[in-house]
Short mmCIF file of C-alpha atoms in Angstrom, two decimals:
data_model
loop_
_atom_site.label_atom_id
_atom_site.label_comp_id
_atom_site.label_asym_id
_atom_site.label_seq_id
_atom_site.Cartn_x
_atom_site.Cartn_y
_atom_site.Cartn_z
CA MET A 1 20.53 6.74 6.45
CA LYS A 2 18.82 8.01 3.31
CA VAL A 3 15.01 7.94 2.98
CA LEU A 4 13.00 8.42 -0.21
CA LEU A 5 9.49 9.52 0.80
CA THR A 6 6.68 10.05 -1.72
CA GLY A 7 3.54 12.02 -1.03
CA ALA A 8 5.61 14.21 1.27
CA SER A 9 3.79 17.51 0.82
CA SER A 10 0.87 16.90 3.20
CA GLY A 11 -0.75 14.60 5.75
CA ILE A 12 1.05 11.53 7.06
CA GLY A 13 3.89 11.97 4.57
CA LYS A 14 4.64 15.50 5.76
CA ASP A 15 4.50 14.38 9.40
CA MET A 16 6.75 11.38 8.79
CA ALA A 17 9.26 13.71 7.14
CA ALA A 18 9.29 15.92 10.25
CA ILE A 19 9.85 12.93 12.55
CA LEU A 20 12.57 11.40 10.39
CA ASN A 21 14.29 14.79 10.08
CA LYS A 22 14.47 15.11 13.87
CA LYS A 23 15.92 11.61 14.06
CA GLY A 24 18.72 12.62 11.70
CA TYR A 25 17.77 10.75 8.54
CA ASP A 26 18.76 12.22 5.16
CA LEU A 27 15.57 12.89 3.21
CA VAL A 28 14.53 12.89 -0.43
CA LEU A 29 10.99 14.30 -0.43
CA VAL A 30 8.80 13.69 -3.47
CA ALA A 31 5.44 15.27 -4.37
CA ARG A 32 3.77 17.15 -7.20
CA SER A 33 3.74 20.61 -5.56
CA LYS A 34 7.17 22.23 -5.71
CA GLU A 35 5.94 25.19 -3.67
CA ARG A 36 4.75 22.98 -0.79
CA LEU A 37 7.97 20.97 -0.86
CA GLU A 38 10.08 24.13 -0.68
CA THR A 39 8.09 25.34 2.34
CA ILE A 40 8.44 21.98 4.08
CA LYS A 41 12.18 21.89 3.37
CA ALA A 42 12.65 25.38 4.82
CA ASN A 43 10.71 24.44 7.97
CA LEU A 44 12.63 21.19 8.43
CA GLN A 45 15.98 22.93 7.98
CA ARG A 46 15.07 25.42 10.69
CA GLU A 47 14.37 22.50 13.04
CA ASN A 48 17.52 20.63 12.04
CA PRO A 49 20.10 22.88 10.31
CA ASN A 50 22.42 19.91 9.80
CA GLY A 51 19.81 17.77 8.08
CA LYS A 52 20.25 16.82 4.43
CA ILE A 53 17.02 17.39 2.50
CA GLU A 54 16.45 17.07 -1.24
CA ILE A 55 13.11 17.82 -2.86
CA ILE A 56 11.81 16.45 -6.16
CA SER A 57 8.64 17.80 -7.74
CA ILE A 58 7.18 15.07 -9.94
CA ASP A 59 3.83 13.49 -10.85
CA LEU A 60 4.04 9.81 -9.99
CA SER A 61 0.86 8.98 -11.89
CA ILE A 62 3.07 9.10 -15.00
CA GLU A 63 4.93 5.81 -15.39
CA GLU A 64 8.01 7.32 -17.02
CA ASN A 65 8.39 9.74 -14.10
CA CYS A 66 8.55 6.80 -11.70
CA LYS A 67 11.30 5.17 -13.74
CA GLU A 68 13.14 8.49 -14.00
CA LEU A 69 12.96 8.90 -10.22
CA CYS A 70 14.58 5.49 -9.73
CA GLU A 71 17.40 6.52 -12.05
CA THR A 72 17.81 9.98 -10.49
CA VAL A 73 17.86 8.73 -6.90
CA GLU A 74 19.87 5.58 -7.37
CA ASP A 75 20.59 4.45 -3.84
CA VAL A 76 18.40 4.73 -0.73
CA ASP A 77 18.32 2.87 2.56
CA ILE A 78 14.57 3.32 3.10
CA LEU A 79 11.73 3.70 0.61
CA ILE A 80 8.37 4.99 1.86
CA ASN A 81 5.62 4.74 -0.75
CA ASN A 82 3.01 7.14 0.56
CA ALA A 83 1.61 9.03 -2.46
CA GLY A 84 -2.05 8.33 -3.15
CA PHE A 85 -5.64 9.57 -3.15
CA GLY A 86 -9.23 8.29 -3.28
CA ASP A 87 -12.68 9.07 -4.59
CA CYS A 88 -16.23 8.34 -3.42
CA GLY A 89 -19.41 7.49 -5.29
CA ASN A 90 -21.07 4.70 -7.24
CA PHE A 91 -18.54 3.01 -9.50
CA PHE A 92 -20.75 3.65 -12.55
CA GLU A 93 -20.91 7.36 -11.72
CA THR A 94 -17.35 8.29 -10.72
CA ASP A 95 -15.02 9.84 -13.29
CA LEU A 96 -13.05 7.30 -15.35
CA GLU A 97 -10.03 9.58 -15.78
CA LYS A 98 -9.82 10.11 -12.01
CA ASP A 99 -10.08 6.33 -11.54
CA MET A 100 -7.20 5.74 -13.93
CA GLN A 101 -5.05 8.42 -12.31
CA MET A 102 -5.78 6.82 -8.93
CA ILE A 103 -4.75 3.39 -10.19
CA LYS A 104 -1.56 4.81 -11.67
CA THR A 105 -0.69 6.67 -8.45
CA ASN A 106 -1.84 4.10 -5.88
CA ILE A 107 -0.74 0.96 -7.74
CA THR A 108 1.57 1.53 -10.70
CA ALA A 109 3.87 3.97 -8.89
CA TYR A 110 4.08 1.70 -5.83
CA HIS A 111 4.78 -1.30 -8.04
CA ILE A 112 7.58 0.35 -10.01
CA LEU A 113 9.30 1.98 -7.03
CA THR A 114 9.01 -1.13 -4.85
CA LYS A 115 10.42 -3.39 -7.58
CA GLU A 116 13.27 -1.13 -8.65
CA TYR A 117 14.48 -0.24 -5.16
CA LEU A 118 13.95 -3.77 -3.86
CA LYS A 119 16.28 -5.09 -6.56
CA LYS A 120 18.95 -2.64 -5.43
CA MET A 121 18.42 -3.48 -1.76
CA GLN A 122 18.70 -7.19 -2.49
CA LEU A 123 22.05 -6.61 -4.17
CA LYS A 124 23.26 -4.66 -1.12
CA GLY A 125 21.76 -7.19 1.28
CA LYS A 126 19.96 -4.50 3.29
CA GLY A 127 17.23 -1.89 3.13
CA LYS A 128 13.68 -1.17 4.23
CA ILE A 129 10.43 -0.50 2.39
CA LEU A 130 7.22 0.89 3.87
CA ASN A 131 4.14 0.74 1.66
CA VAL A 132 1.28 2.92 2.90
CA ALA A 133 -1.96 1.02 2.36
CA SER A 134 -5.12 1.32 4.49
CA VAL A 135 -7.44 -0.80 6.59
CA ALA A 136 -9.54 -0.51 3.41
CA GLY A 137 -7.14 -2.99 1.85
CA PHE A 138 -8.61 -5.80 3.96
CA MET A 139 -12.23 -5.42 2.84
CA PRO A 140 -14.52 -4.67 -0.12
CA GLY A 141 -15.37 -0.99 -0.54
CA PRO A 142 -18.69 -0.16 -2.19
CA LEU A 143 -18.92 3.57 -2.98
CA MET A 144 -15.12 3.70 -2.88
CA ALA A 145 -14.57 0.62 -5.05
CA THR A 146 -11.47 1.76 -6.92
CA TYR A 147 -9.71 3.14 -3.85
CA TYR A 148 -10.32 0.00 -1.76
CA ALA A 149 -9.16 -2.16 -4.67
CA THR A 150 -5.92 -0.20 -5.02
CA LYS A 151 -5.16 -0.62 -1.32
CA ALA A 152 -5.94 -4.34 -1.51
CA TYR A 153 -3.33 -4.54 -4.26
CA VAL A 154 -0.74 -2.87 -2.04
CA VAL A 155 -1.55 -5.21 0.86
CA ARG A 156 -1.39 -8.40 -1.21
CA LEU A 157 1.73 -7.32 -3.12
CA SER A 158 3.54 -6.51 0.12
CA GLU A 159 2.45 -9.77 1.77
CA ALA A 160 3.74 -11.76 -1.18
CA ILE A 161 7.07 -9.92 -1.24
CA ARG A 162 7.50 -10.50 2.50
CA GLU A 163 7.17 -14.26 2.00
CA GLU A 164 9.63 -14.21 -0.89
CA LEU A 165 12.16 -12.31 1.22
CA LYS A 166 11.70 -14.80 4.10
CA LYS A 167 12.32 -17.76 1.76
CA GLU A 168 15.46 -16.06 0.43
CA LYS A 169 16.59 -15.37 4.02
CA SER A 170 16.96 -11.73 3.00
CA ASP A 171 17.81 -8.97 5.44
CA VAL A 172 15.64 -6.54 3.48
CA GLN A 173 12.51 -5.49 5.41
CA ILE A 174 9.10 -4.69 3.97
CA SER A 175 6.18 -3.30 6.00
CA ILE A 176 2.68 -2.01 5.31
CA LEU A 177 0.88 0.83 7.09
CA CYS A 178 -2.89 0.29 7.32
CA PRO A 179 -4.55 3.24 9.09
CA GLY A 180 -8.22 4.09 9.33
CA PRO A 181 -9.54 7.63 8.68
CA VAL A 182 -6.83 10.21 9.37
CA GLU A 183 -6.98 14.01 9.58
CA THR A 184 -5.39 14.81 6.21
CA ASN A 185 -6.42 16.33 2.88
CA PHE A 186 -7.67 12.89 1.80
CA GLY A 187 -11.31 13.73 2.42
CA ASN A 188 -11.20 16.77 0.15
CA ALA A 189 -9.55 14.83 -2.67
CA ALA A 190 -12.02 11.98 -2.29
CA ASN A 191 -15.11 14.23 -2.09
CA VAL A 192 -16.10 12.82 1.29
CA LYS A 193 -16.64 14.09 4.80
CA PHE A 194 -15.88 11.60 7.56
CA LYS A 195 -18.56 11.22 10.22
CA LEU A 196 -16.28 9.17 12.48
CA LYS A 197 -13.53 10.82 14.47
CA GLU A 198 -10.37 10.91 12.40
CA ALA A 199 -7.01 9.98 13.90
CA ASP A 200 -4.43 12.72 14.39
CA SER A 201 -2.02 12.58 11.45
CA PHE A 202 1.09 13.27 13.51
CA LYS A 203 0.22 10.58 16.06
CA VAL A 204 -0.28 8.11 13.22
CA ALA A 205 3.11 9.10 11.81
CA GLU A 206 4.81 8.68 15.20
CA TYR A 207 3.19 5.27 15.69
CA THR A 208 4.23 4.27 12.18
CA ILE A 209 7.89 5.23 12.45
CA ARG A 210 8.18 3.58 15.89
CA HIS A 211 6.81 0.26 14.68
CA PHE A 212 8.59 0.46 11.33
CA GLU A 213 11.93 0.88 13.09
CA LYS A 214 11.05 -2.15 15.25
CA GLY A 215 10.57 -4.19 12.07
CA ASP A 216 6.82 -4.83 12.31
CA PHE A 217 5.18 -5.94 9.07
CA TYR A 218 1.54 -4.99 9.69
CA ILE A 219 1.40 -1.49 11.15
CA VAL A 220 -2.23 -0.86 12.15
CA PRO A 221 -2.53 2.22 14.37
CA PHE A 222 -4.92 2.25 17.30
CA LEU A 223 -7.58 -0.08 18.64
CA THR A 224 -10.57 0.84 16.47
CA THR A 225 -8.61 0.18 13.29
CA LYS A 226 -7.27 -3.11 14.63
CA LEU A 227 -10.86 -4.17 15.45
CA ALA A 228 -12.02 -3.21 11.95
CA ARG A 229 -9.31 -5.39 10.44
CA VAL A 230 -10.30 -8.34 12.65
CA ALA A 231 -13.98 -7.88 11.79
CA ALA A 232 -13.15 -7.90 8.08
CA LYS A 233 -11.45 -11.28 8.54
CA ILE A 234 -14.17 -12.85 10.69
CA PHE A 235 -17.42 -11.78 9.01
CA PRO A 236 -18.61 -12.82 5.53
CA SER A 237 -17.61 -10.54 2.68
CA ASN A 238 -21.21 -9.74 1.73
CA LEU A 239 -21.95 -8.58 5.30
CA VAL A 240 -18.77 -6.46 5.38
CA SER A 241 -19.79 -4.95 2.03
CA ARG A 242 -23.19 -3.89 3.40
CA VAL A 243 -21.60 -2.30 6.47
CA VAL A 244 -18.97 -0.49 4.41
CA TYR A 245 -21.65 0.75 2.01
CA GLN A 246 -23.56 2.39 4.87
CA VAL A 247 -20.38 3.94 6.26
CA GLN A 248 -19.35 5.35 2.87
CA LYS A 249 -22.89 6.56 2.14
CA SER A 250 -22.80 8.68 5.29
CA LYS A 251 -19.64 10.39 4.03
CA LEU A 252 -20.90 11.50 0.65
CA GLU A 253 -21.33 15.25 0.29
CA ARG A 254 -24.44 15.57 -1.80
#
């Protein structure tokens, strides 16, 4: 089976690539850094000399690149939308250009790739899509307003698509991954330092692939993250906002 995996050069994406490679999937790995992708490909080929691995260096914050990717890689069995980043600070103080790049990467790229590959999967009558969101997608996110909003978009889009597929009695599967803080390069990109213990990236990737292969829709690794999601549903939004504000404030490197 052929997997297209974005954001494959680090973190959960890199770890999912390693797991899928061992399982014998053919991989198309997408990220901006060609050098990192080449290193990852070499490492994966040492682990599985028979594995088929293609790398594509491309910036998915550019809309035309997303469309070009869909045309270049025409047919896949599994799409994993994982590329993304965040930022931290008061909304009126964070950089507008970084906000817009985040929206283009975390929303526009997901939207285009999900739509284009879903259309192809529907025609084939099979396929799987995994959209990497966050537990942040279930709650308001003061001090990380844009990031939380982008992940809410991914959650709601995926939930809507799932219902459409159910009504069409489609065999195409869509799932969303909603982790909490994970040991990746995310904190550096977002200018934050997590005070809470971060989950091991590889363990999150293992959990994700296991539950994705089982066909789960909501993939929420580990108990603390599951409890955070439940709390976001139970408590009033203004109370959740105050709690999230205090958590984010503790992360800021000032």
